[in-house]
PDB file of C-alpha atoms in Angstrom:
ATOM      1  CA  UNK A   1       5.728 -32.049  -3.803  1.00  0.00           C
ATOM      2  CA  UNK A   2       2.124 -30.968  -3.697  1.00  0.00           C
ATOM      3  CA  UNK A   3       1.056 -28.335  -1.620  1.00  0.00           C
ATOM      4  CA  UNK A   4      -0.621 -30.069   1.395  1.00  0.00           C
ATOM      5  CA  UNK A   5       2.439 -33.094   1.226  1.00  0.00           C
ATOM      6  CA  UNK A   6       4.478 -29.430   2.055  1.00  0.00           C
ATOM      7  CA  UNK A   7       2.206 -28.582   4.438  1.00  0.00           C
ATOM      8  CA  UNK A   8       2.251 -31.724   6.039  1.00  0.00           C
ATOM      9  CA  UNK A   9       6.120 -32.073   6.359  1.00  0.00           C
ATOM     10  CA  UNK A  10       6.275 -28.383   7.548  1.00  0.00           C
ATOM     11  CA  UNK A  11       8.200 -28.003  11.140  1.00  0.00           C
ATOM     12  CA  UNK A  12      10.030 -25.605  12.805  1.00  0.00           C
ATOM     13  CA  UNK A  13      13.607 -26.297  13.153  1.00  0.00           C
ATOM     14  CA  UNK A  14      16.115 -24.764  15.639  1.00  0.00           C
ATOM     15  CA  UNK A  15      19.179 -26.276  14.190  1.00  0.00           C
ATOM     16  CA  UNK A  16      20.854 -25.668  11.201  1.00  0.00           C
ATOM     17  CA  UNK A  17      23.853 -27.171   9.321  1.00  0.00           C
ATOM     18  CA  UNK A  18      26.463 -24.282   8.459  1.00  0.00           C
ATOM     19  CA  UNK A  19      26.044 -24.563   4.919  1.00  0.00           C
ATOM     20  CA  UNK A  20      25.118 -21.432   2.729  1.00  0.00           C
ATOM     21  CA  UNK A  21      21.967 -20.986   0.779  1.00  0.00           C
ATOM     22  CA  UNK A  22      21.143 -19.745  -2.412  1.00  0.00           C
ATOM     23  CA  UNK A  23      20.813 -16.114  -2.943  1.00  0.00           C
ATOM     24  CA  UNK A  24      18.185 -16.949  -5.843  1.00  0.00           C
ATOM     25  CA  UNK A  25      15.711 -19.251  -3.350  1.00  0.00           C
ATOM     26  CA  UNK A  26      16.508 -16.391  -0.706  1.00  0.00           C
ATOM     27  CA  UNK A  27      14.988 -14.364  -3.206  1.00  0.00           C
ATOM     28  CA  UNK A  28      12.081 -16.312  -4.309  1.00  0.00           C
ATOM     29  CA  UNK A  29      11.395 -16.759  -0.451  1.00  0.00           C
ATOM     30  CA  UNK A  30      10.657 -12.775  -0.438  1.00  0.00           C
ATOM     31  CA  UNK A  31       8.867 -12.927  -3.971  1.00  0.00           C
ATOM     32  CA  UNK A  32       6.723 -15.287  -2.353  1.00  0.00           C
ATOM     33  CA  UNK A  33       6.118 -13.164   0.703  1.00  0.00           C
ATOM     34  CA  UNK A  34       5.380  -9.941  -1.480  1.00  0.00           C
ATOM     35  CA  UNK A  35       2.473 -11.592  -3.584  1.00  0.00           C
ATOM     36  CA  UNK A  36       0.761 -12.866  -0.525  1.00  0.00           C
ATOM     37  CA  UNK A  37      -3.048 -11.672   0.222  1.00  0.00           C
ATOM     38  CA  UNK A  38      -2.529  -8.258   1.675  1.00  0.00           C
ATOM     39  CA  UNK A  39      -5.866  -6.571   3.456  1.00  0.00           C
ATOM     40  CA  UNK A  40      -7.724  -3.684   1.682  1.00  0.00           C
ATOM     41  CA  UNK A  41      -4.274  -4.576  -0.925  1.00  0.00           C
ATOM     42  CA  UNK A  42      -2.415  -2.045   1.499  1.00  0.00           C
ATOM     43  CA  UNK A  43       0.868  -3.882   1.266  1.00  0.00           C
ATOM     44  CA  UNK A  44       2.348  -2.625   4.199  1.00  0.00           C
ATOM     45  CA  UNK A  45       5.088  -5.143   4.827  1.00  0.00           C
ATOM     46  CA  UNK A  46       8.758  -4.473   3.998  1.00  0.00           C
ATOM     47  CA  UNK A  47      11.817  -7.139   4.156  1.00  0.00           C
ATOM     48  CA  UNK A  48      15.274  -7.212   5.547  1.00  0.00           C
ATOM     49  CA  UNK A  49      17.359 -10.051   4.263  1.00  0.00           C
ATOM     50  CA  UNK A  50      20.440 -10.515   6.212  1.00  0.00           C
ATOM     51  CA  UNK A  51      22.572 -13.094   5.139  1.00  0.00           C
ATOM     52  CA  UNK A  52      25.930 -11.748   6.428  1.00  0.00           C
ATOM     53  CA  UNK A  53      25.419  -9.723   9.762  1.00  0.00           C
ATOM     54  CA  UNK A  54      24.560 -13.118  11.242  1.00  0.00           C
ATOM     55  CA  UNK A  55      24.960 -12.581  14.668  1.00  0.00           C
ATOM     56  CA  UNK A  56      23.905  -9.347  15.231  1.00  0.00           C
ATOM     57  CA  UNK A  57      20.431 -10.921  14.268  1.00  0.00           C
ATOM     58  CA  UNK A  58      20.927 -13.813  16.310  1.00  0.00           C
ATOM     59  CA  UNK A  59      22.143 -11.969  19.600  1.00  0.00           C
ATOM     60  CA  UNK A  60      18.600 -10.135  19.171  1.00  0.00           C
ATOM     61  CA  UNK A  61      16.484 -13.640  19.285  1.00  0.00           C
ATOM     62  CA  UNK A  62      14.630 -15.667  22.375  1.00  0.00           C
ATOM     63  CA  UNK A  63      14.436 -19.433  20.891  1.00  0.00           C
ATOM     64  CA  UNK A  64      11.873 -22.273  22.153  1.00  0.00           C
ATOM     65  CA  UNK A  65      10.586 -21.265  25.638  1.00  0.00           C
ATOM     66  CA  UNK A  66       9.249 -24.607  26.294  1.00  0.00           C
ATOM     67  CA  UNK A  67      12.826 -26.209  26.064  1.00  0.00           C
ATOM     68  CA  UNK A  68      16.259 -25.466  28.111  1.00  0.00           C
ATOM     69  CA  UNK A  69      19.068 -24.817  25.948  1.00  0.00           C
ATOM     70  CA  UNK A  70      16.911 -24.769  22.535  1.00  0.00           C
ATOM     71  CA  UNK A  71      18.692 -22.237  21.059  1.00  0.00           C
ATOM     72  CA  UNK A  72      21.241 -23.229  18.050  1.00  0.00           C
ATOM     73  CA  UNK A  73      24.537 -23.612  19.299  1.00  0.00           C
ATOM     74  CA  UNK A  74      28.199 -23.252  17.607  1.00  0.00           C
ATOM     75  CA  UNK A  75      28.142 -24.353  14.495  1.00  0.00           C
ATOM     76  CA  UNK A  76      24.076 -24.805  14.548  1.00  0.00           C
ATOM     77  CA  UNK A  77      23.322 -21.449  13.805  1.00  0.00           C
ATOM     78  CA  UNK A  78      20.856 -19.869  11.155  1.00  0.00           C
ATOM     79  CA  UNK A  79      22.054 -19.423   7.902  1.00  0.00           C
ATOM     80  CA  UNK A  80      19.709 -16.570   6.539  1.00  0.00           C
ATOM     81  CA  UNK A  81      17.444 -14.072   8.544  1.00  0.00           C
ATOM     82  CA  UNK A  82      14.151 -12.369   6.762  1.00  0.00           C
ATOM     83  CA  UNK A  83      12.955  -9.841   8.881  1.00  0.00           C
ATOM     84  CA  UNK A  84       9.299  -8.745   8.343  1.00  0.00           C
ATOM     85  CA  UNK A  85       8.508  -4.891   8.852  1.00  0.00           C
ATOM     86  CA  UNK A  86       5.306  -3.278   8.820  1.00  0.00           C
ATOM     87  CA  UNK A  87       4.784   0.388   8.004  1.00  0.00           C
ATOM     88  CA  UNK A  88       2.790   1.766  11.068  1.00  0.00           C
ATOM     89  CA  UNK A  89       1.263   4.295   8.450  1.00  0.00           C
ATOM     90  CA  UNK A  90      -0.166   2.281   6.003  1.00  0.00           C
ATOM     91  CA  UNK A  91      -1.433  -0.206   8.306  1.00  0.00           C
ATOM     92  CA  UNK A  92      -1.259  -0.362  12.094  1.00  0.00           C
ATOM     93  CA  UNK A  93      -2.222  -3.202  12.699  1.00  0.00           C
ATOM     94  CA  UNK A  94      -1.222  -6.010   9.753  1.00  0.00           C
ATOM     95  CA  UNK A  95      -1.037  -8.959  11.737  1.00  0.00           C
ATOM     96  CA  UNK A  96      -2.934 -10.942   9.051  1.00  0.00           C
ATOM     97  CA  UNK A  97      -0.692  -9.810   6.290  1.00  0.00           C
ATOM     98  CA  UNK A  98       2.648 -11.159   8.475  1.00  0.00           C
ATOM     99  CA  UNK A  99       1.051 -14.228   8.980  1.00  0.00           C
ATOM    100  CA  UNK A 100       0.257 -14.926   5.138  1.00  0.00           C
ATOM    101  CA  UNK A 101       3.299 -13.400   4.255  1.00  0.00           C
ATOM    102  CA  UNK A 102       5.808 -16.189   6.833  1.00  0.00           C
ATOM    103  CA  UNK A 103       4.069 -18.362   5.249  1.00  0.00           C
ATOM    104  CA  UNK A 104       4.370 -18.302   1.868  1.00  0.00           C
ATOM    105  CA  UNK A 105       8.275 -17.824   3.345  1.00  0.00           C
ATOM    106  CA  UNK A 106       8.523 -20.820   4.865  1.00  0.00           C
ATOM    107  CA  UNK A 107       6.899 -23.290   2.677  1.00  0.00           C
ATOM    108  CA  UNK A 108       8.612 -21.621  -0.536  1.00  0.00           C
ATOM    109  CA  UNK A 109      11.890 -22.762   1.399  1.00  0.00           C
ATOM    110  CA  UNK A 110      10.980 -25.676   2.462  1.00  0.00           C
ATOM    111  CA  UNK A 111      10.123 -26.268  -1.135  1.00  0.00           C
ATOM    112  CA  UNK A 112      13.715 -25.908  -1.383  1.00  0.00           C
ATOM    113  CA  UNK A 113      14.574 -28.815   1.700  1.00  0.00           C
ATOM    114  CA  UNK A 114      15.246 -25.203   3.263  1.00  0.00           C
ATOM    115  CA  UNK A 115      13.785 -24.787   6.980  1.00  0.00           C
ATOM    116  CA  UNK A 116      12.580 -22.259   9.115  1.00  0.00           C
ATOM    117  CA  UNK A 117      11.834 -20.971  12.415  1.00  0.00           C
ATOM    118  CA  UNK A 118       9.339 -18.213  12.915  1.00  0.00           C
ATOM    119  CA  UNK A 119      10.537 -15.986  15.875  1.00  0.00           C
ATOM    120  CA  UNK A 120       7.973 -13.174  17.744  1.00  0.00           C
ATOM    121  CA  UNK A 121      10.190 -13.536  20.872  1.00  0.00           C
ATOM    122  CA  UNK A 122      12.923 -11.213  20.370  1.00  0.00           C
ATOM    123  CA  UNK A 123      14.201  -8.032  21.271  1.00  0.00           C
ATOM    124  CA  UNK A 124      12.733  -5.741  18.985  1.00  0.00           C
ATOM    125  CA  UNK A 125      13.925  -2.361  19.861  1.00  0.00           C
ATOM    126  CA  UNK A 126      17.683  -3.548  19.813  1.00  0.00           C
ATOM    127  CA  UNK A 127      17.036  -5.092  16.255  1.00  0.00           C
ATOM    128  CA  UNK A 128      15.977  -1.850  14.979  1.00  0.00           C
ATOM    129  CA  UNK A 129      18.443  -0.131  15.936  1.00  0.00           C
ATOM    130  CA  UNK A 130      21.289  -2.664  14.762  1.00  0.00           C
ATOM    131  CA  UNK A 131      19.754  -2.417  11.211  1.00  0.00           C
ATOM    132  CA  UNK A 132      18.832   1.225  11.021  1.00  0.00           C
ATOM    133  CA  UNK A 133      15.197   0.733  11.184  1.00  0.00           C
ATOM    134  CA  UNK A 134      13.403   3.694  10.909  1.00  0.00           C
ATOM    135  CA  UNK A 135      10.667   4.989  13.382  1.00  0.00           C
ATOM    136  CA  UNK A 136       7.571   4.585  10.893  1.00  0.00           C
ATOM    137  CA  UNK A 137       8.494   0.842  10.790  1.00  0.00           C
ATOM    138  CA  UNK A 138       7.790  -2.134  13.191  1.00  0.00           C
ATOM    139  CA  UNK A 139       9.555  -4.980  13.316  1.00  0.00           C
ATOM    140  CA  UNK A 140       7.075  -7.801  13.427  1.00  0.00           C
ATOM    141  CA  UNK A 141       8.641 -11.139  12.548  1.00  0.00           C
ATOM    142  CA  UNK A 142      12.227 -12.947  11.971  1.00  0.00           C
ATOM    143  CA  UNK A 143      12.468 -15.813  10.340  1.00  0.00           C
ATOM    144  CA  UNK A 144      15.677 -17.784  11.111  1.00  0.00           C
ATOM    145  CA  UNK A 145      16.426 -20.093   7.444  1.00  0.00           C
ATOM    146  CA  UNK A 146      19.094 -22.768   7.181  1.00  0.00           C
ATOM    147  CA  UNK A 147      19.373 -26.671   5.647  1.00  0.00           C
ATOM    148  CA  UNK A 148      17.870 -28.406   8.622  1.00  0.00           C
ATOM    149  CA  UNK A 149      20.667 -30.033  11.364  1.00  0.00           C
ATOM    150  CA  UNK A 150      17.775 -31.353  13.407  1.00  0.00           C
ATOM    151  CA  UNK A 151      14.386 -33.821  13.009  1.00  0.00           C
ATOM    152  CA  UNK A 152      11.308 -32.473  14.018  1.00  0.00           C
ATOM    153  CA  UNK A 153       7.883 -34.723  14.491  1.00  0.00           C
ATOM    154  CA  UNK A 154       4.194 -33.848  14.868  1.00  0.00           C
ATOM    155  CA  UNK A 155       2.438 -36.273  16.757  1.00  0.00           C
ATOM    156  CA  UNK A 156      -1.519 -36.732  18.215  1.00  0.00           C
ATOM    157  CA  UNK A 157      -1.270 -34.645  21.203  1.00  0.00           C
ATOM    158  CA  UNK A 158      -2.778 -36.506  24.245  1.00  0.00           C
ATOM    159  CA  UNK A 159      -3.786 -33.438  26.303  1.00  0.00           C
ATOM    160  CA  UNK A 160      -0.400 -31.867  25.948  1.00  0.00           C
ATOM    161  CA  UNK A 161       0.888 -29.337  23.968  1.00  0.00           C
ATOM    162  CA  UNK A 162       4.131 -28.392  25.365  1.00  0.00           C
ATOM    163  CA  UNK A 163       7.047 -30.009  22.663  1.00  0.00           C
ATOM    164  CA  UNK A 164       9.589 -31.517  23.887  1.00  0.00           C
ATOM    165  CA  UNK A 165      13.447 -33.464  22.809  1.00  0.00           C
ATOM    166  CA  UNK A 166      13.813 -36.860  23.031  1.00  0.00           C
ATOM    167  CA  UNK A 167      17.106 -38.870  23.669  1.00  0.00           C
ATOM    168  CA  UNK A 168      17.937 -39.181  20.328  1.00  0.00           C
ATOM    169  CA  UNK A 169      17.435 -35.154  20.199  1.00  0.00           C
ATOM    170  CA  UNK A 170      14.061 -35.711  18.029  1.00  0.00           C
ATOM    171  CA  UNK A 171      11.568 -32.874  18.969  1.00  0.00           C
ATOM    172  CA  UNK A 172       8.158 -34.127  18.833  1.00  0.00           C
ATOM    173  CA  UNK A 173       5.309 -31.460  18.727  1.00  0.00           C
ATOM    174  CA  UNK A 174       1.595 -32.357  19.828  1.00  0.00           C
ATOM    175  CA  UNK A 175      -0.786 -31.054  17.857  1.00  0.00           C
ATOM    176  CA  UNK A 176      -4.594 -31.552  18.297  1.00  0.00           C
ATOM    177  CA  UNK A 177      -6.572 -33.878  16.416  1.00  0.00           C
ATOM    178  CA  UNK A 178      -8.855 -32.538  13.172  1.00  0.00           C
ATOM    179  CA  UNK A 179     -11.835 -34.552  15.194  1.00  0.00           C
ATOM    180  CA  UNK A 180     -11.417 -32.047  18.249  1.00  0.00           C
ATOM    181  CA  UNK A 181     -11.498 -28.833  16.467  1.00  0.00           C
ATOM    182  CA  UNK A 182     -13.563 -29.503  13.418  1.00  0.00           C
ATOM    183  CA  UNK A 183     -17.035 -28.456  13.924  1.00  0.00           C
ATOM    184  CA  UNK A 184     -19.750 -29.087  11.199  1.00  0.00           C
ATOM    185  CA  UNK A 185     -22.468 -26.747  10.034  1.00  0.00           C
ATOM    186  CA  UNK A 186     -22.360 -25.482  13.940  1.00  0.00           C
ATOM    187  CA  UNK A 187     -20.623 -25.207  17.112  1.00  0.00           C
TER     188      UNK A 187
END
């Protein structure tokens, strides 16, 4: 699949089906994250791949605030974790570089029929701690990885944004059209 077809099919997805994933496409998921653009080539991001210690991860995580009871349940749980640290001393403030770098993560699984879920809302000091993080590090990112349990739409968003389950637990995710952001030559 082409890069934009990836692009295109690229959702998040809260639900996973229990069934392991390959240590080799865990690893080319990091490769991928490493040769992203880095500013000034500072390469201040740093990886922990937990693929075992499950639930340690999970008990640190806040999923889908839009949605009651979003989180994965039993048996729906991530598979893989990969979570991105930043060394405060290199660069302080590397938000660019974490975005490039879940990226290239995501879509390299996905590559892979492997999805993803990008988490910022978690409890960051309490991860650090569970995985010996030291003090020159911030945690910036987890991404949650797993074969995909659930379907996830985008659809033209008609004023709202807010995603949302149907019946047939389907989440459908607004997004705005290219016609009401895209501005030509000027604003």
């Amino acid at each position: 699949m082409n890069t934009y077809n990836l692009i295109l099919k690229r959702r998040t997805i809260r639900k996973f089906q229990q069934k392991k994933l390959p240590k080799q496409v865990l690893l080319d998921c990091l490769n991928a994250a490493r040769l992203a653009p880095s500013g000034a080539n500072r390469q201040p991001l740093e990886y922990i791949l937990v693929a075992k210690n499950l639930e340690s991860v999970f008990n640190c995580t806040h999923w889908a605030g839009y949605l009651d009871n979003s989180a994965p349940q039993q048996n729906e749980e991530p598979m893989a974790y990969i979570i991105i640290l930043s060394h405060k001393k290199i660069n302080p403030e590397p938000k660019y570089d974490v975005g490039f770098a879940a990226e290239n993560i995501i879509l390299t699984a996905l590559e892979k029929e492997i999805a993803g879920c990008v988490i910022g809302s978690l409890d960051k000091a309490k991860l650090a701690k569970i995985l010996d993080i030291p003090e020159s590090y911030t945690v910036e990112l987890v991404i949650a990885l797993g074969y995909p349990k659930q379907k996830s739409v985008a659809e033209e968003s008609k004023g709202e944004l807010k995603y949302w389950l149907d019946e047939k637990n389907v989440l459908h995710v607004p997004k705005r059209r290219l016609k009401d952001i895209l501005h030509e030559e000027k604003f």
